[in-house]
PDB file of C-alpha atoms in Angstrom:
ATOM      1  CA  MET A   3    -213.349  77.538  60.799  1.00  0.00           C
ATOM      2  CA  PRO A   4    -210.096  77.042  63.036  1.00  0.00           C
ATOM      3  CA  SER A   5    -206.770  76.983  60.819  1.00  0.00           C
ATOM      4  CA  SER A   6    -205.001  73.737  60.648  1.00  0.00           C
ATOM      5  CA  PRO A   7    -201.190  73.562  62.199  1.00  0.00           C
ATOM      6  CA  PRO A   8    -198.361  73.785  60.179  1.00  0.00           C
ATOM      7  CA  ALA A   9    -198.576  70.672  57.560  1.00  0.00           C
ATOM      8  CA  SER A  10    -195.009  69.836  59.135  1.00  0.00           C
ATOM      9  CA  SER A  11    -196.034  69.621  62.504  1.00  0.00           C
ATOM     10  CA  ALA A  12    -199.519  68.432  62.326  1.00  0.00           C
ATOM     11  CA  PRO A  13    -200.055  64.846  63.527  1.00  0.00           C
ATOM     12  CA  SER A  14    -202.359  62.614  61.410  1.00  0.00           C
ATOM     13  CA  GLY A  15    -206.083  62.251  62.366  1.00  0.00           C
ATOM     14  CA  LEU A  16    -205.917  59.071  64.687  1.00  0.00           C
ATOM     15  CA  ARG A  17    -202.822  60.699  66.578  1.00  0.00           C
ATOM     16  CA  LEU A  18    -204.379  63.950  66.848  1.00  0.00           C
ATOM     17  CA  ALA A  19    -208.016  62.249  67.917  1.00  0.00           C
ATOM     18  CA  ALA A  20    -205.715  60.243  70.697  1.00  0.00           C
ATOM     19  CA  MET A  21    -204.194  63.600  71.797  1.00  0.00           C
ATOM     20  CA  VAL A  22    -207.032  65.578  72.416  1.00  0.00           C
ATOM     21  CA  ARG A  23    -208.421  62.554  74.464  1.00  0.00           C
ATOM     22  CA  ALA A  24    -205.384  62.289  76.461  1.00  0.00           C
ATOM     23  CA  CYS A  25    -204.882  65.865  76.905  1.00  0.00           C
ATOM     24  CA  LEU A  26    -208.570  66.660  77.739  1.00  0.00           C
ATOM     25  CA  GLY A  27    -209.238  63.604  79.694  1.00  0.00           C
ATOM     26  CA  LEU A  28    -212.115  62.696  77.723  1.00  0.00           C
ATOM     27  CA  SER A  29    -213.357  59.189  77.202  1.00  0.00           C
ATOM     28  CA  THR A  30    -214.411  57.439  74.039  1.00  0.00           C
ATOM     29  CA  ARG A  31    -217.887  58.100  74.140  1.00  0.00           C
ATOM     30  CA  GLN A  32    -217.236  61.971  75.084  1.00  0.00           C
ATOM     31  CA  LEU A  33    -215.434  62.372  71.940  1.00  0.00           C
ATOM     32  CA  ALA A  34    -217.655  60.322  69.860  1.00  0.00           C
ATOM     33  CA  HIS A  35    -220.476  62.326  71.224  1.00  0.00           C
ATOM     34  CA  TYR A  36    -219.064  65.579  69.996  1.00  0.00           C
ATOM     35  CA  LEU A  37    -217.770  64.383  66.618  1.00  0.00           C
ATOM     36  CA  GLY A  38    -221.221  63.228  66.370  1.00  0.00           C
ATOM     37  CA  VAL A  39    -220.034  59.226  65.498  1.00  0.00           C
ATOM     38  CA  SER A  40    -219.740  56.401  67.314  1.00  0.00           C
ATOM     39  CA  MET A  41    -217.531  55.124  69.868  1.00  0.00           C
ATOM     40  CA  GLY A  42    -216.614  52.011  67.723  1.00  0.00           C
ATOM     41  CA  PHE A  43    -215.111  54.593  65.002  1.00  0.00           C
ATOM     42  CA  VAL A  44    -213.508  57.028  67.388  1.00  0.00           C
ATOM     43  CA  THR A  45    -211.614  53.384  68.331  1.00  0.00           C
ATOM     44  CA  HIS A  46    -211.344  52.636  64.905  1.00  0.00           C
ATOM     45  CA  LEU A  47    -209.956  56.144  64.350  1.00  0.00           C
ATOM     46  CA  GLU A  48    -207.474  55.910  66.963  1.00  0.00           C
ATOM     47  CA  ALA A  49    -206.225  52.652  65.889  1.00  0.00           C
ATOM     48  CA  GLY A  50    -205.591  53.701  62.103  1.00  0.00           C
ATOM     49  CA  ARG A  51    -208.134  51.097  60.662  1.00  0.00           C
ATOM     50  CA  LYS A  52    -210.367  54.032  59.659  1.00  0.00           C
ATOM     51  CA  PRO A  53    -209.408  57.673  58.129  1.00  0.00           C
ATOM     52  CA  LEU A  54    -210.782  60.618  59.405  1.00  0.00           C
ATOM     53  CA  PRO A  55    -213.781  62.117  57.035  1.00  0.00           C
ATOM     54  CA  GLY A  56    -213.123  65.364  56.032  1.00  0.00           C
ATOM     55  CA  ALA A  57    -216.160  66.851  57.991  1.00  0.00           C
ATOM     56  CA  LEU A  58    -215.143  65.839  61.401  1.00  0.00           C
ATOM     57  CA  LEU A  59    -211.886  67.822  60.815  1.00  0.00           C
ATOM     58  CA  PRO A  60    -213.323  71.068  61.631  1.00  0.00           C
ATOM     59  CA  ARG A  61    -214.844  69.986  65.243  1.00  0.00           C
ATOM     60  CA  LEU A  62    -211.434  68.063  65.997  1.00  0.00           C
ATOM     61  CA  LEU A  63    -209.235  71.209  65.303  1.00  0.00           C
ATOM     62  CA  LEU A  64    -211.631  72.919  67.509  1.00  0.00           C
ATOM     63  CA  LEU A  65    -210.367  70.798  70.302  1.00  0.00           C
ATOM     64  CA  ALA A  66    -206.793  70.289  69.324  1.00  0.00           C
ATOM     65  CA  ARG A  67    -206.193  74.052  69.659  1.00  0.00           C
ATOM     66  CA  LEU A  68    -206.305  73.154  73.566  1.00  0.00           C
ATOM     67  CA  LEU A  69    -203.689  70.953  73.480  1.00  0.00           C
ATOM     68  CA  PRO A  70    -200.203  72.225  74.537  1.00  0.00           C
ATOM     69  CA  PRO A  71    -197.864  74.191  72.350  1.00  0.00           C
ATOM     70  CA  PRO A  72    -196.253  73.381  69.779  1.00  0.00           C
ATOM     71  CA  LEU A  73    -199.305  72.201  68.610  1.00  0.00           C
ATOM     72  CA  GLY A  74    -201.845  74.053  70.347  1.00  0.00           C
ATOM     73  CA  THR A  75    -202.345  77.099  73.126  1.00  0.00           C
ATOM     74  CA  GLY A  76    -203.726  75.140  75.626  1.00  0.00           C
ATOM     75  CA  LEU A  77    -201.820  75.386  79.502  1.00  0.00           C
ATOM     76  CA  PRO A  78    -200.387  71.865  80.004  1.00  0.00           C
ATOM     77  CA  LEU A  79    -201.844  70.031  83.200  1.00  0.00           C
ATOM     78  CA  PRO A  80    -199.588  70.682  86.101  1.00  0.00           C
ATOM     79  CA  GLU A  81    -197.323  67.659  86.430  1.00  0.00           C
ATOM     80  CA  LEU A  82    -198.652  65.129  89.066  1.00  0.00           C
ATOM     81  CA  PRO A  83    -196.304  62.871  91.675  1.00  0.00           C
ATOM     82  CA  PRO A  84    -196.214  59.398  90.611  1.00  0.00           C
ATOM     83  CA  PRO A  85    -198.219  56.789  92.029  1.00  0.00           C
ATOM     84  CA  HIS A  86    -197.353  55.141  94.961  1.00  0.00           C
ATOM     85  CA  ASP A  87    -195.145  52.149  94.291  1.00  0.00           C
ATOM     86  CA  PRO A  88    -196.513  48.773  95.889  1.00  0.00           C
ATOM     87  CA  LEU A  89    -192.744  47.282  96.049  1.00  0.00           C
ATOM     88  CA  LEU A  90    -190.797  50.321  97.083  1.00  0.00           C
ATOM     89  CA  PRO A  91    -187.982  49.380  99.176  1.00  0.00           C
ATOM     90  CA  LEU A  92    -188.425  50.174 102.813  1.00  0.00           C
ATOM     91  CA  PRO A  93    -187.139  52.936 104.603  1.00  0.00           C
ATOM     92  CA  ALA A  94    -184.283  52.324 107.201  1.00  0.00           C
ATOM     93  CA  PRO A  95    -185.420  51.431 110.619  1.00  0.00           C
ATOM     94  CA  GLU A  96    -185.761  54.304 113.067  1.00  0.00           C
ATOM     95  CA  ARG A  97    -183.841  52.948 116.460  1.00  0.00           C
ATOM     96  CA  LEU A  98    -186.096  51.652 118.645  1.00  0.00           C
ATOM     97  CA  ALA A  99    -186.047  53.505 122.345  1.00  0.00           C
ATOM     98  CA  PRO A 100    -184.153  51.087 125.109  1.00  0.00           C
ATOM     99  CA  PRO A 101    -186.887  49.482 127.542  1.00  0.00           C
ATOM    100  CA  LEU A 102    -187.362  50.734 130.698  1.00  0.00           C
ATOM    101  CA  PRO A 103    -185.543  48.916 133.277  1.00  0.00           C
ATOM    102  CA  ASP A 104    -189.047  47.975 135.412  1.00  0.00           C
ATOM    103  CA  ALA A 105    -190.334  47.275 131.836  1.00  0.00           C
ATOM    104  CA  PRO A 106    -191.855  43.663 131.387  1.00  0.00           C
ATOM    105  CA  ALA A 107    -189.899  41.250 128.936  1.00  0.00           C
ATOM    106  CA  PRO A 108    -189.744  41.680 125.586  1.00  0.00           C
ATOM    107  CA  PRO A 109    -192.441  39.441 123.263  1.00  0.00           C
ATOM    108  CA  GLU A 110    -191.504  36.006 122.150  1.00  0.00           C
ATOM    109  CA  PRO A 111    -190.176  36.321 118.885  1.00  0.00           C
ATOM    110  CA  GLU A 112    -192.924  34.328 117.284  1.00  0.00           C
ATOM    111  CA  THR A 113    -195.265  36.967 118.468  1.00  0.00           C
ATOM    112  CA  LEU A 114    -193.461  39.522 116.317  1.00  0.00           C
ATOM    113  CA  ARG A 115    -192.469  36.947 113.434  1.00  0.00           C
ATOM    114  CA  ARG A 116    -196.359  36.809 113.651  1.00  0.00           C
ATOM    115  CA  ARG A 117    -197.165  40.535 113.315  1.00  0.00           C
ATOM    116  CA  LEU A 118    -194.487  41.104 110.524  1.00  0.00           C
ATOM    117  CA  ARG A 119    -196.378  38.625 108.085  1.00  0.00           C
ATOM    118  CA  ASP A 120    -199.480  40.141 108.927  1.00  0.00           C
ATOM    119  CA  GLN A 121    -198.495  43.333 108.490  1.00  0.00           C
ATOM    120  CA  ARG A 122    -196.443  42.947 105.456  1.00  0.00           C
ATOM    121  CA  LEU A 123    -199.756  41.443 103.866  1.00  0.00           C
ATOM    122  CA  ARG A 124    -201.666  44.694 105.144  1.00  0.00           C
ATOM    123  CA  LEU A 125    -199.256  46.927 103.842  1.00  0.00           C
ATOM    124  CA  LEU A 126    -199.113  45.214  99.972  1.00  0.00           C
ATOM    125  CA  THR A 127    -202.925  45.307 100.027  1.00  0.00           C
ATOM    126  CA  LEU A 128    -203.331  49.174 101.340  1.00  0.00           C
ATOM    127  CA  SER A 129    -200.476  49.890  98.841  1.00  0.00           C
ATOM    128  CA  GLN A 130    -202.007  48.608  95.862  1.00  0.00           C
ATOM    129  CA  HIS A 131    -204.940  50.587  97.353  1.00  0.00           C
ATOM    130  CA  LEU A 132    -203.217  53.893  97.324  1.00  0.00           C
ATOM    131  CA  ALA A 133    -201.549  53.304  93.854  1.00  0.00           C
ATOM    132  CA  ALA A 134    -204.944  52.728  92.691  1.00  0.00           C
ATOM    133  CA  GLU A 135    -206.697  55.883  94.286  1.00  0.00           C
ATOM    134  CA  GLN A 136    -203.636  58.037  93.107  1.00  0.00           C
ATOM    135  CA  ALA A 137    -203.922  56.782  89.594  1.00  0.00           C
ATOM    136  CA  ARG A 138    -207.731  57.458  89.576  1.00  0.00           C
ATOM    137  CA  MET A 139    -207.267  60.957  90.703  1.00  0.00           C
ATOM    138  CA  ALA A 140    -204.750  61.689  88.135  1.00  0.00           C
ATOM    139  CA  GLY A 141    -207.429  60.253  85.817  1.00  0.00           C
ATOM    140  CA  LEU A 142    -210.069  63.210  87.364  1.00  0.00           C
ATOM    141  CA  ALA A 143    -207.397  65.692  87.268  1.00  0.00           C
ATOM    142  CA  ARG A 144    -206.970  65.882  83.874  1.00  0.00           C
ATOM    143  CA  ARG A 145    -210.899  65.577  83.582  1.00  0.00           C
ATOM    144  CA  HIS A 146    -211.098  68.731  85.702  1.00  0.00           C
ATOM    145  CA  HIS A 147    -208.122  70.732  83.908  1.00  0.00           C
ATOM    146  CA  GLY A 148    -209.878  69.946  80.418  1.00  0.00           C
ATOM    147  CA  LEU A 149    -212.764  70.824  81.394  1.00  0.00           C
ATOM    148  CA  ALA A 150    -211.730  74.134  82.503  1.00  0.00           C
ATOM    149  CA  LEU A 151    -209.653  74.470  79.122  1.00  0.00           C
ATOM    150  CA  LEU A 152    -213.163  73.772  77.528  1.00  0.00           C
ATOM    151  CA  ARG A 153    -215.263  76.117  79.154  1.00  0.00           C
ATOM    152  CA  ALA A 154    -212.372  79.116  78.832  1.00  0.00           C
ATOM    153  CA  ALA A 155    -212.278  78.881  74.868  1.00  0.00           C
ATOM    154  CA  LEU A 156    -214.028  80.092  72.095  1.00  0.00           C
ATOM    155  CA  PRO A 157    -216.862  78.439  71.088  1.00  0.00           C
ATOM    156  CA  PRO A 158    -217.381  77.834  67.722  1.00  0.00           C
ATOM    157  CA  PRO A 159    -218.787  81.530  65.569  1.00  0.00           C
ATOM    158  CA  GLU A 160    -221.542  78.941  63.697  1.00  0.00           C
ATOM    159  CA  ALA A 161    -224.807  79.287  65.742  1.00  0.00           C
ATOM    160  CA  ALA A 162    -225.783  75.501  65.259  1.00  0.00           C
ATOM    161  CA  GLU A 163    -221.934  74.140  66.614  1.00  0.00           C
ATOM    162  CA  ALA A 164    -222.305  76.399  69.301  1.00  0.00           C
ATOM    163  CA  ALA A 165    -225.067  75.149  70.576  1.00  0.00           C
ATOM    164  CA  HIS A 166    -223.829  71.954  70.153  1.00  0.00           C
ATOM    165  CA  TYR A 167    -220.741  72.507  71.907  1.00  0.00           C
ATOM    166  CA  ALA A 168    -222.592  74.202  74.951  1.00  0.00           C
ATOM    167  CA  ARG A 169    -224.440  71.184  75.237  1.00  0.00           C
ATOM    168  CA  TRP A 170    -221.923  68.717  74.998  1.00  0.00           C
ATOM    169  CA  LEU A 171    -219.455  70.984  77.890  1.00  0.00           C
ATOM    170  CA  ALA A 172    -223.195  70.668  80.197  1.00  0.00           C
ATOM    171  CA  ARG A 173    -222.637  66.743  79.860  1.00  0.00           C
ATOM    172  CA  LEU A 174    -219.384  66.804  80.396  1.00  0.00           C
ATOM    173  CA  SER A 175    -219.949  68.629  83.400  1.00  0.00           C
ATOM    174  CA  ASP A 176    -222.748  66.371  84.649  1.00  0.00           C
ATOM    175  CA  ASP A 177    -220.250  63.461  83.916  1.00  0.00           C
ATOM    176  CA  LEU A 178    -217.702  64.828  86.078  1.00  0.00           C
ATOM    177  CA  THR A 179    -220.022  66.027  88.796  1.00  0.00           C
ATOM    178  CA  ARG A 180    -221.363  62.135  88.570  1.00  0.00           C
ATOM    179  CA  ASP A 181    -218.045  61.120  88.720  1.00  0.00           C
ATOM    180  CA  ASP A 182    -216.438  63.493  91.619  1.00  0.00           C
ATOM    181  CA  PRO A 183    -219.232  64.633  93.734  1.00  0.00           C
ATOM    182  CA  THR A 184    -216.531  65.831  96.685  1.00  0.00           C
ATOM    183  CA  PRO A 185    -213.378  66.068  95.358  1.00  0.00           C
ATOM    184  CA  ALA A 186    -212.483  67.654  99.114  1.00  0.00           C
ATOM    185  CA  VAL A 187    -213.468  64.600 100.723  1.00  0.00           C
ATOM    186  CA  ARG A 188    -211.599  63.091  98.035  1.00  0.00           C
ATOM    187  CA  ALA A 189    -208.405  64.598  98.822  1.00  0.00           C
ATOM    188  CA  ALA A 190    -208.667  64.115 102.547  1.00  0.00           C
ATOM    189  CA  ALA A 191    -209.160  60.135 102.160  1.00  0.00           C
ATOM    190  CA  LEU A 192    -206.076  59.503  99.602  1.00  0.00           C
ATOM    191  CA  HIS A 193    -204.374  61.659 102.281  1.00  0.00           C
ATOM    192  CA  LEU A 194    -205.293  59.661 105.151  1.00  0.00           C
ATOM    193  CA  LEU A 195    -204.579  56.221 103.099  1.00  0.00           C
ATOM    194  CA  ALA A 196    -201.162  57.691 102.313  1.00  0.00           C
ATOM    195  CA  ALA A 197    -200.555  58.069 105.858  1.00  0.00           C
ATOM    196  CA  ARG A 198    -201.691  54.394 106.874  1.00  0.00           C
ATOM    197  CA  VAL A 199    -199.185  53.459 104.055  1.00  0.00           C
ATOM    198  CA  ALA A 200    -196.398  55.207 106.047  1.00  0.00           C
ATOM    199  CA  GLY A 201    -197.365  54.384 109.296  1.00  0.00           C
ATOM    200  CA  LEU A 202    -196.999  50.468 107.899  1.00  0.00           C
ATOM    201  CA  ARG A 203    -193.822  50.767 106.010  1.00  0.00           C
ATOM    202  CA  ALA A 204    -192.231  52.181 109.450  1.00  0.00           C
ATOM    203  CA  GLU A 205    -193.922  49.267 110.987  1.00  0.00           C
ATOM    204  CA  VAL A 206    -192.965  46.819 109.009  1.00  0.00           C
ATOM    205  CA  ALA A 207    -189.227  48.119 108.486  1.00  0.00           C
ATOM    206  CA  ALA A 208    -188.994  48.348 112.605  1.00  0.00           C
ATOM    207  CA  LEU A 209    -189.973  44.288 112.848  1.00  0.00           C
ATOM    208  CA  ALA A 210    -187.960  43.497 109.966  1.00  0.00           C
ATOM    209  CA  VAL A 211    -184.794  44.486 111.478  1.00  0.00           C
TER     210      VAL A 211
END
């Protein structure tokens, strides 16, 4: 059975459950399944409305070993860039090339204003979409990281607990495969979306001069 952290640094059961979920990217349902309780119980536990029964402590401590130091010995999640801010100020517009001597007359101001209005709206929409996709990517990265830690960890010494742990890991793997079936395709789509937002920001900055 895993040993408890020192009393001076051990968080309460409700804090420990929330920290384990956040670190390993577990949903309430996934943690409840491993502990053998209902989702409602985990919610009450994390809200401080119910205490952590002693019978659940060994399973929770097994997961708590994977927390980053000083509470555990797990590796921290690599730092991810912050999600895109849709209200980020526009960059300084690059100097536009002067028109060629035989170029047609510049477009009417109303045409430029209409284009600026449309592209601003499009930029706001795509920026919000980009921020949401980056947040989703961060959540999936946390789940991939957590699953790798759980797979590399020593299983419980008791045969019945080890079998329960193995079945739980298999379900976590199935859940992640379902929610992130093609990570490379997702990463490429996110990169293209970020490029579209960058292009729109440059266009809007130039039109707004």
